[in-house]
Short mmCIF file of C-alpha atoms (C1' of nucleotides) in Angstrom, two decimals:
data_model
loop_
_atom_site.label_atom_id
_atom_site.label_comp_id
_atom_site.label_asym_id
_atom_site.label_seq_id
_atom_site.Cartn_x
_atom_site.Cartn_y
_atom_site.Cartn_z
CA MET A 1 0.00 0.00 0.00
CA VAL A 2 1.45 3.33 -1.10
CA GLU A 3 1.79 5.82 1.78
CA ASP A 4 0.05 9.20 1.73
CA SER A 5 3.42 10.93 2.01
CA THR A 6 4.43 9.42 -1.33
CA LEU A 7 1.36 10.94 -2.93
CA ARG A 8 2.02 14.47 -1.71
CA SER A 9 4.48 16.45 -3.78
CA PRO A 10 4.92 20.16 -4.54
CA GLY A 11 1.94 21.50 -6.43
CA ARG A 12 -0.10 18.41 -5.73
CA ARG A 13 -2.84 17.89 -3.12
CA LEU A 14 -4.00 14.54 -1.90
CA THR A 15 -7.78 14.35 -2.02
CA LYS A 16 -9.95 11.55 -0.70
CA GLN A 17 -10.99 10.84 -4.25
CA ARG A 18 -7.41 10.25 -5.35
CA ARG A 19 -6.68 8.04 -2.37
CA LEU A 20 -9.89 6.10 -2.93
CA ILE A 21 -9.07 5.43 -6.58
CA LEU A 22 -5.62 4.21 -5.65
CA ARG A 23 -6.96 1.97 -2.87
CA ILE A 24 -9.46 0.41 -5.25
CA LEU A 25 -6.73 -0.31 -7.73
CA GLU A 26 -4.42 -1.71 -5.06
CA SER A 27 -7.14 -4.07 -3.87
CA ARG A 28 -7.76 -5.58 -7.29
CA ARG A 29 -5.83 -7.94 -9.48
CA ASP A 30 -8.12 -7.72 -12.50
CA HIS A 31 -6.77 -4.55 -14.11
CA PRO A 32 -9.98 -2.52 -14.25
CA GLY A 33 -10.65 0.29 -16.70
CA ALA A 34 -11.78 3.80 -15.75
CA LEU A 35 -15.48 2.90 -15.84
CA GLU A 36 -15.09 -0.08 -13.55
CA ILE A 37 -13.10 2.02 -11.11
CA LEU A 38 -15.81 4.66 -11.20
CA GLU A 39 -18.43 2.05 -10.43
CA GLU A 40 -16.59 0.78 -7.37
CA ALA A 41 -15.70 4.29 -6.20
CA LYS A 42 -19.37 5.26 -6.28
CA LYS A 43 -20.11 2.65 -3.62
CA VAL A 44 -18.00 4.74 -1.25
CA GLN A 45 -18.64 8.19 -2.68
CA PRO A 46 -21.68 8.27 -4.96
CA SER A 47 -21.00 11.81 -6.14
CA ILE A 48 -17.64 11.04 -7.73
CA SER A 49 -17.50 11.73 -11.44
CA LEU A 50 -15.86 10.05 -14.38
CA GLY A 51 -13.67 13.05 -15.11
CA THR A 52 -12.23 12.82 -11.61
CA VAL A 53 -11.38 9.17 -12.15
CA TYR A 54 -9.56 9.89 -15.40
CA ARG A 55 -7.73 12.89 -13.97
CA ASN A 56 -6.52 10.96 -10.96
CA LEU A 57 -5.47 7.92 -12.92
CA LYS A 58 -3.35 10.25 -15.01
CA VAL A 59 -1.78 11.89 -11.96
CA LEU A 60 -1.12 8.56 -10.25
CA ALA A 61 0.52 7.25 -13.40
CA GLU A 62 2.68 10.39 -13.59
CA GLN A 63 3.69 9.80 -10.00
CA GLY A 64 4.63 6.30 -10.96
CA VAL A 65 2.44 4.54 -8.42
CA ILE A 66 0.19 2.92 -11.02
CA LYS A 67 0.71 1.66 -14.56
CA GLU A 68 -1.46 2.21 -17.61
CA ILE A 69 -1.94 -0.83 -19.81
CA SER A 70 -2.76 -0.43 -23.48
CA THR A 71 -5.33 -2.84 -24.87
CA LEU A 72 -5.04 -1.48 -28.43
CA GLY A 73 -8.61 -0.39 -28.85
CA GLU A 74 -10.69 -1.29 -25.79
CA GLY A 75 -9.68 1.59 -23.54
CA SER A 76 -6.80 1.55 -21.09
CA ARG A 77 -6.66 -0.71 -18.06
CA PHE A 78 -4.71 0.09 -14.90
CA ASP A 79 -2.48 -1.76 -12.50
CA ALA A 80 -1.20 -0.81 -9.05
CA GLN A 81 0.66 -3.99 -8.17
CA PRO A 82 4.15 -3.26 -6.87
CA VAL A 83 6.01 -6.25 -8.31
CA PRO A 84 7.16 -5.69 -11.90
CA HIS A 85 5.51 -8.04 -14.35
CA SER A 86 4.08 -7.99 -17.83
CA HIS A 87 0.57 -8.39 -19.20
CA LEU A 88 -1.34 -10.58 -21.59
CA VAL A 89 -4.22 -8.79 -23.26
CA CYS A 90 -7.05 -10.55 -25.10
CA ARG A 91 -7.39 -9.08 -28.58
CA ARG A 92 -11.13 -9.66 -28.59
CA CYS A 93 -12.45 -8.75 -25.13
CA GLY A 94 -9.61 -6.65 -23.75
CA LYS A 95 -9.27 -8.78 -20.60
CA VAL A 96 -5.83 -8.53 -19.01
CA ILE A 97 -3.96 -11.16 -17.04
CA ASP A 98 -0.50 -11.04 -15.52
CA VAL A 99 2.57 -12.73 -16.89
CA PRO A 100 5.19 -13.20 -14.16
CA PHE A 101 8.09 -12.03 -16.28
CA ASP A 102 9.53 -8.63 -17.02
CA LEU A 103 12.68 -6.89 -18.15
CA SER A 104 15.24 -5.42 -15.84
CA GLU A 105 14.54 -1.78 -15.10
CA THR A 106 18.18 -0.96 -15.72
CA LEU A 107 17.28 -1.29 -19.37
CA ASP A 108 15.20 1.88 -19.11
CA ALA A 109 18.22 3.88 -18.02
CA GLU A 110 20.21 2.30 -20.82
CA VAL A 111 17.64 3.33 -23.44
CA SER A 112 17.49 6.83 -21.94
CA LYS A 113 21.25 7.17 -22.16
CA GLN A 114 21.39 5.99 -25.75
CA THR A 115 18.49 8.10 -27.04
CA GLY A 116 18.42 11.23 -24.89
CA TYR A 117 14.81 10.60 -23.94
CA LEU A 118 13.89 11.44 -20.34
CA SER A 119 11.88 9.45 -17.79
CA VAL A 120 12.04 6.27 -19.75
CA SER A 121 9.90 3.35 -18.64
CA HIS A 122 8.74 0.30 -20.51
CA ALA A 123 5.78 -1.97 -21.01
CA LEU A 124 6.11 -5.56 -22.09
CA THR A 125 2.70 -6.63 -23.34
CA PHE A 126 1.61 -9.87 -24.90
CA TYR A 127 -1.48 -10.00 -27.10
CA GLY A 128 -3.52 -13.09 -27.83
CA VAL A 129 -6.99 -14.59 -27.87
CA CYS A 130 -8.22 -15.84 -24.51
CA PRO A 131 -9.87 -19.28 -24.14
CA ASP A 132 -13.27 -17.64 -23.58
CA CYS A 133 -13.07 -15.73 -26.85
CA ALA A 134 -11.53 -18.48 -29.00
CA THR A 135 -13.93 -20.53 -31.09
CA GLU A 136 -14.04 -24.30 -31.11
CA ALA A 137 -12.36 -24.40 -34.51
CA GLU A 138 -9.60 -22.12 -33.32
CA ARG A 139 -8.99 -24.17 -30.22
CA LYS A 140 -8.71 -27.36 -32.25
CA ARG A 141 -6.27 -25.79 -34.63
CA GLY A 142 -4.40 -24.07 -31.83
CA TRP A 143 -4.39 -20.90 -33.85
CA ALA A 144 -6.86 -18.04 -33.97
CA THR A 145 -7.91 -16.67 -37.33
CA GLU A 146 -10.22 -13.77 -37.72
CA ARG A 147 -13.31 -15.12 -39.35
CA ASP A 148 -13.85 -18.56 -37.88
CA GLU A 149 -16.67 -17.30 -35.72
CA LYS A 150 -18.49 -16.01 -38.80
CA SER A 151 -18.55 -19.39 -40.49
CA GLU A 152 -19.78 -20.99 -37.29
CA GLU A 153 -22.76 -18.67 -36.95
CA GLY A 154 -24.89 -20.36 -39.61
CA MET B 1 8.54 -6.44 -49.40
CA VAL B 2 5.69 -8.82 -48.62
CA GLU B 3 4.55 -10.85 -51.65
CA ASP B 4 0.99 -10.70 -52.94
CA SER B 5 0.60 -14.42 -52.36
CA THR B 6 1.14 -13.88 -48.65
CA LEU B 7 -1.72 -11.39 -48.62
CA ARG B 8 -4.25 -13.70 -50.24
CA SER B 9 -5.94 -16.14 -47.90
CA PRO B 10 -9.36 -17.83 -47.87
CA GLY B 11 -12.12 -15.27 -47.51
CA ARG B 12 -9.78 -12.41 -48.22
CA ARG B 13 -9.32 -10.46 -51.44
CA LEU B 14 -6.28 -8.41 -52.24
CA THR B 15 -7.34 -4.97 -53.44
CA LYS B 16 -5.12 -2.27 -54.80
CA GLN B 17 -6.00 -0.15 -51.80
CA ARG B 18 -4.70 -2.80 -49.40
CA ARG B 19 -1.51 -3.27 -51.38
CA LEU B 20 -0.98 0.48 -51.59
CA ILE B 21 -1.36 0.93 -47.85
CA LEU B 22 1.13 -1.84 -47.18
CA ARG B 23 3.64 -0.44 -49.71
CA ILE B 24 3.43 2.99 -48.11
CA LEU B 25 4.09 1.49 -44.71
CA GLU B 26 6.97 -0.61 -46.01
CA SER B 27 8.61 2.44 -47.53
CA ARG B 28 8.62 4.43 -44.33
CA ARG B 29 10.60 4.24 -41.13
CA ASP B 30 8.68 6.93 -39.26
CA HIS B 31 5.76 4.87 -37.98
CA PRO B 32 2.89 6.89 -39.45
CA GLY B 33 -0.63 6.96 -38.08
CA ALA B 34 -3.78 6.29 -40.10
CA LEU B 35 -4.19 9.92 -41.16
CA GLU B 36 -0.65 10.21 -42.46
CA ILE B 37 -1.08 7.00 -44.41
CA LEU B 38 -4.32 8.32 -45.86
CA GLU B 39 -2.57 11.50 -46.94
CA GLU B 40 0.15 9.64 -48.81
CA ALA B 41 -2.30 7.13 -50.28
CA LYS B 42 -4.35 9.98 -51.73
CA LYS B 43 -1.39 11.02 -53.86
CA VAL B 44 -1.79 7.73 -55.71
CA GLN B 45 -5.52 7.24 -55.38
CA PRO B 46 -7.33 10.45 -54.41
CA SER B 47 -10.65 8.71 -53.87
CA ILE B 48 -9.40 6.45 -51.06
CA SER B 49 -11.20 6.99 -47.76
CA LEU B 50 -10.17 6.98 -44.14
CA GLY B 51 -12.40 4.00 -43.36
CA THR B 52 -10.58 1.97 -45.97
CA VAL B 53 -7.25 2.84 -44.40
CA TYR B 54 -8.40 1.77 -40.95
CA ARG B 55 -10.00 -1.43 -42.23
CA ASN B 56 -6.91 -2.46 -44.13
CA LEU B 57 -4.53 -1.64 -41.33
CA LYS B 58 -6.61 -3.94 -39.17
CA VAL B 59 -6.57 -6.74 -41.74
CA LEU B 60 -2.84 -6.41 -42.34
CA ALA B 61 -2.21 -6.52 -38.60
CA GLU B 62 -4.37 -9.65 -38.33
CA GLN B 63 -2.33 -11.19 -41.12
CA GLY B 64 0.75 -10.37 -39.14
CA VAL B 65 2.47 -8.36 -41.87
CA ILE B 66 2.33 -5.07 -39.97
CA LYS B 67 2.43 -4.13 -36.29
CA GLU B 68 0.23 -1.71 -34.41
CA ILE B 69 2.05 0.48 -31.89
CA SER B 70 0.21 1.93 -28.93
CA THR B 71 1.07 5.51 -28.03
CA LEU B 72 -1.23 5.55 -24.98
CA GLY B 73 -3.42 8.41 -26.06
CA GLU B 74 -2.26 9.84 -29.38
CA GLY B 75 -3.73 7.27 -31.75
CA SER B 76 -2.00 4.15 -32.99
CA ARG B 77 1.06 4.18 -35.20
CA PHE B 78 2.01 1.36 -37.57
CA ASP B 79 5.16 -0.45 -38.56
CA ALA B 80 5.86 -2.83 -41.45
CA GLN B 81 9.57 -3.38 -40.92
CA PRO B 82 10.49 -7.08 -41.09
CA VAL B 83 13.25 -7.17 -38.47
CA PRO B 84 11.91 -7.54 -34.92
CA HIS B 85 12.66 -4.55 -32.74
CA SER B 86 10.99 -2.49 -30.07
CA HIS B 87 9.77 1.10 -29.94
CA LEU B 88 10.32 4.23 -27.93
CA VAL B 89 7.25 6.47 -27.81
CA CYS B 90 7.28 10.11 -26.71
CA ARG B 91 4.69 10.62 -23.99
CA ARG B 92 4.02 14.18 -25.14
CA CYS B 93 3.98 14.18 -28.94
CA GLY B 94 3.49 10.49 -29.71
CA LYS B 95 6.57 10.30 -31.98
CA VAL B 96 7.95 6.78 -32.30
CA ILE B 97 11.54 5.73 -32.84
CA ASP B 98 13.02 2.26 -33.07
CA VAL B 99 15.03 0.54 -30.38
CA PRO B 100 17.21 -2.20 -31.87
CA PHE B 101 16.35 -4.74 -29.21
CA ASP B 102 13.55 -7.22 -28.79
CA LEU B 103 12.62 -10.45 -27.10
CA SER B 104 12.91 -13.84 -28.67
CA GLU B 105 9.72 -14.86 -30.42
CA THR B 106 9.93 -18.27 -28.84
CA LEU B 107 8.68 -16.50 -25.73
CA ASP B 108 5.32 -16.00 -27.41
CA ALA B 109 4.88 -19.73 -27.84
CA GLU B 110 5.93 -20.22 -24.24
CA VAL B 111 3.32 -17.76 -22.98
CA SER B 112 0.68 -19.37 -25.19
CA LYS B 113 1.49 -22.78 -23.79
CA GLN B 114 1.34 -21.60 -20.20
CA THR B 115 -1.87 -19.60 -20.51
CA GLY B 116 -3.94 -21.29 -23.21
CA TYR B 117 -4.18 -18.05 -25.16
CA LEU B 118 -4.00 -18.40 -28.94
CA SER B 119 -1.99 -16.42 -31.50
CA VAL B 120 0.22 -14.82 -28.91
CA SER B 121 2.50 -12.00 -29.99
CA HIS B 122 4.21 -9.33 -27.98
CA ALA B 123 5.10 -5.67 -28.00
CA LEU B 124 8.01 -4.25 -26.08
CA THR B 125 7.47 -0.53 -25.87
CA PHE B 126 9.46 2.11 -24.07
CA TYR B 127 7.85 5.40 -23.10
CA GLY B 128 9.71 8.63 -22.42
CA VAL B 129 9.93 12.31 -23.23
CA CYS B 130 11.80 13.12 -26.43
CA PRO B 131 14.44 15.87 -26.55
CA ASP B 132 12.13 18.11 -28.58
CA CYS B 133 9.39 17.92 -25.97
CA ALA B 134 11.55 18.17 -22.86
CA THR B 135 11.91 21.59 -21.28
CA GLU B 136 15.20 23.25 -20.41
CA ALA B 137 14.64 22.56 -16.71
CA GLU B 138 13.94 18.91 -17.40
CA ARG B 139 17.01 18.50 -19.55
CA LYS B 140 19.23 20.05 -16.88
CA ARG B 141 17.84 17.79 -14.24
CA GLY B 142 17.89 14.81 -16.57
CA TRP B 143 14.44 13.92 -15.43
CA ALA B 144 11.06 14.96 -16.77
CA THR B 145 8.40 16.05 -14.31
CA GLU B 146 4.90 16.82 -15.33
CA ARG B 147 4.45 20.53 -14.81
CA ASP B 148 7.82 22.10 -15.41
CA GLU B 149 6.57 23.64 -18.60
CA LYS B 150 3.75 25.33 -16.70
CA SER B 151 6.08 27.16 -14.34
CA GLU B 152 8.17 28.26 -17.30
CA GLU B 153 5.26 29.86 -19.10
CA GLY B 154 5.17 33.03 -16.96
"C1'" DG C 1 -7.46 27.37 14.64
"C1'" DT C 2 -8.22 30.74 10.85
"C1'" DC C 3 -7.11 32.62 6.44
"C1'" DT C 4 -5.48 32.50 1.78
"C1'" DA C 5 -4.02 30.73 -2.57
"C1'" DA C 6 -4.13 27.19 -5.53
"C1'" DA C 7 -5.33 22.47 -6.67
"C1'" DT C 8 -9.23 19.64 -7.29
"C1'" DT C 9 -14.00 18.39 -7.98
"C1'" DG C 10 -18.49 17.52 -10.40
"C1'" DA C 11 -21.17 18.27 -14.38
"C1'" DT C 12 -21.31 18.54 -18.91
"C1'" DA C 13 -19.93 19.79 -23.39
"C1'" DG C 14 -16.51 18.71 -26.76
"C1'" DA C 15 -12.66 16.53 -29.27
"C1'" DG C 16 -10.24 12.81 -31.52
"C1'" DG C 17 -9.67 8.43 -33.07
"C1'" DT C 18 -11.90 4.45 -34.73
"C1'" DT C 19 -15.88 1.67 -36.19
"C1'" DC C 20 -20.37 0.95 -38.40
"C1'" DT C 21 -23.80 1.16 -42.15
"C1'" DC C 22 -25.08 0.48 -46.74
"C1'" DA C 23 -25.44 0.88 -51.60
"C1'" DA C 24 -22.11 0.54 -55.31
"C1'" DT C 25 -17.95 -1.61 -56.89
"C1'" DT C 26 -14.43 -5.07 -57.59
"C1'" DA C 27 -11.76 -9.42 -56.87
"C1'" DT C 28 -12.10 -14.25 -57.11
"C1'" DT C 29 -14.48 -18.75 -58.28
"C1'" DT C 30 -17.11 -21.48 -61.47
"C1'" DA D 1 -18.80 -14.35 -68.74
"C1'" DA D 2 -21.67 -14.88 -64.66
"C1'" DA D 3 -22.20 -15.52 -59.88
"C1'" DT D 4 -20.68 -14.77 -55.21
"C1'" DA D 5 -18.86 -12.49 -51.65
"C1'" DA D 6 -15.33 -9.27 -50.05
"C1'" DT D 7 -14.28 -4.53 -50.27
"C1'" DT D 8 -14.91 0.34 -51.04
"C1'" DG D 9 -16.34 5.29 -50.24
"C1'" DA D 10 -19.05 8.46 -47.71
"C1'" DG D 11 -20.70 9.85 -43.72
"C1'" DA D 12 -23.02 9.10 -39.46
"C1'" DA D 13 -22.26 7.15 -35.08
"C1'" DC D 14 -19.56 5.57 -31.22
"C1'" DC D 15 -16.54 5.49 -27.37
"C1'" DT D 16 -12.91 6.86 -24.72
"C1'" DC D 17 -10.94 10.55 -22.92
"C1'" DT D 18 -10.12 15.77 -22.23
"C1'" DA D 19 -11.45 20.65 -21.57
"C1'" DT D 20 -14.19 24.09 -19.25
"C1'" DC D 21 -15.80 26.48 -15.28
"C1'" DA D 22 -18.04 27.65 -11.03
"C1'" DA D 23 -17.96 25.62 -6.48
"C1'" DT D 24 -15.32 23.18 -3.15
"C1'" DT D 25 -11.41 21.42 -0.61
"C1'" DT D 26 -6.55 20.96 0.55
"C1'" DA D 27 -1.98 22.68 2.27
"C1'" DG D 28 0.62 26.01 4.13
"C1'" DA D 29 1.10 30.65 6.41
"C1'" DC D 30 -0.10 33.41 10.12
#
DNA sequence: GTCTAAATTGATAGAGGTTCTCAATTATTT
DNA sequence: AAATAATTGAGAACCTCTATCAATTTAGAC
């Protein structure tokens, strides 16, 4: 659990909304999106708005206490787990699961040094089709192609 | 250059628009977005539409001949270079440059085996602030913070 | 504790990127 | 050449996310 002191920096004020959003994220392992976070936050503070959720996710990511995960088209998911790891995103439903493997963070400094880019971080993301989204034909073949589901409809 | 035969598969027809879009992408090393591709495509075929560009980029990515790069908020960029490598994306302007380093593709099969996900691929993406976007203060410090530019405005 | 300045909130409008719809066209199969 | 189905072009629609702004709340000074 990230301490309040970590969340307070010059020009930044720690509101109960921001702390709530972080706590929700810390308590979950399912990488929720902004809407799901909003839903859970409303159980505690019904007046909270979507804009506040987005703004705070952005601030928390800037502070480095959470990570944004790109799903390539389903809206970002977020992760507040402290142990570095990578993600496996379903190409069809956007679901995200953890992969217990990541690159050394010293690589970020190395890339920064070689390119002149500042504040370098990285994301190692795998993309695939999850068992729930794969069709029978795809499972049999062990390979997902795009239009199998269409031919199975009829 | 990817051969036409590679682009023809059951239930798929190779149009001149699709080939054009791929050729444009193959000829460039600057990771254009859909709009930039549209712009260049119009020089050859002025009637081509944005929807066609998006549809074909999606198909080509499904066929595995191009890669979609997530910029986390600036719209996807695309890459048709054959040699595996990773990307460094500027958090402020979305510009993408190559990083000549990537993971072994055997890792994809490994992840697939362990998780049951099909068609697993991966993206190793670095995020940072490019020299053009970094402020003087950030460059001096060697570290980009979020609101330095604000305090420099006045 | 009270006061002040500035960050943040909630509500909602707006922007940007991407997808959908559908009639017309075009690539492939027979 | 004809039939079949994928693809196109045009534009509306969609969805995620950001901007705006008055009202509120936090952090620091007194």
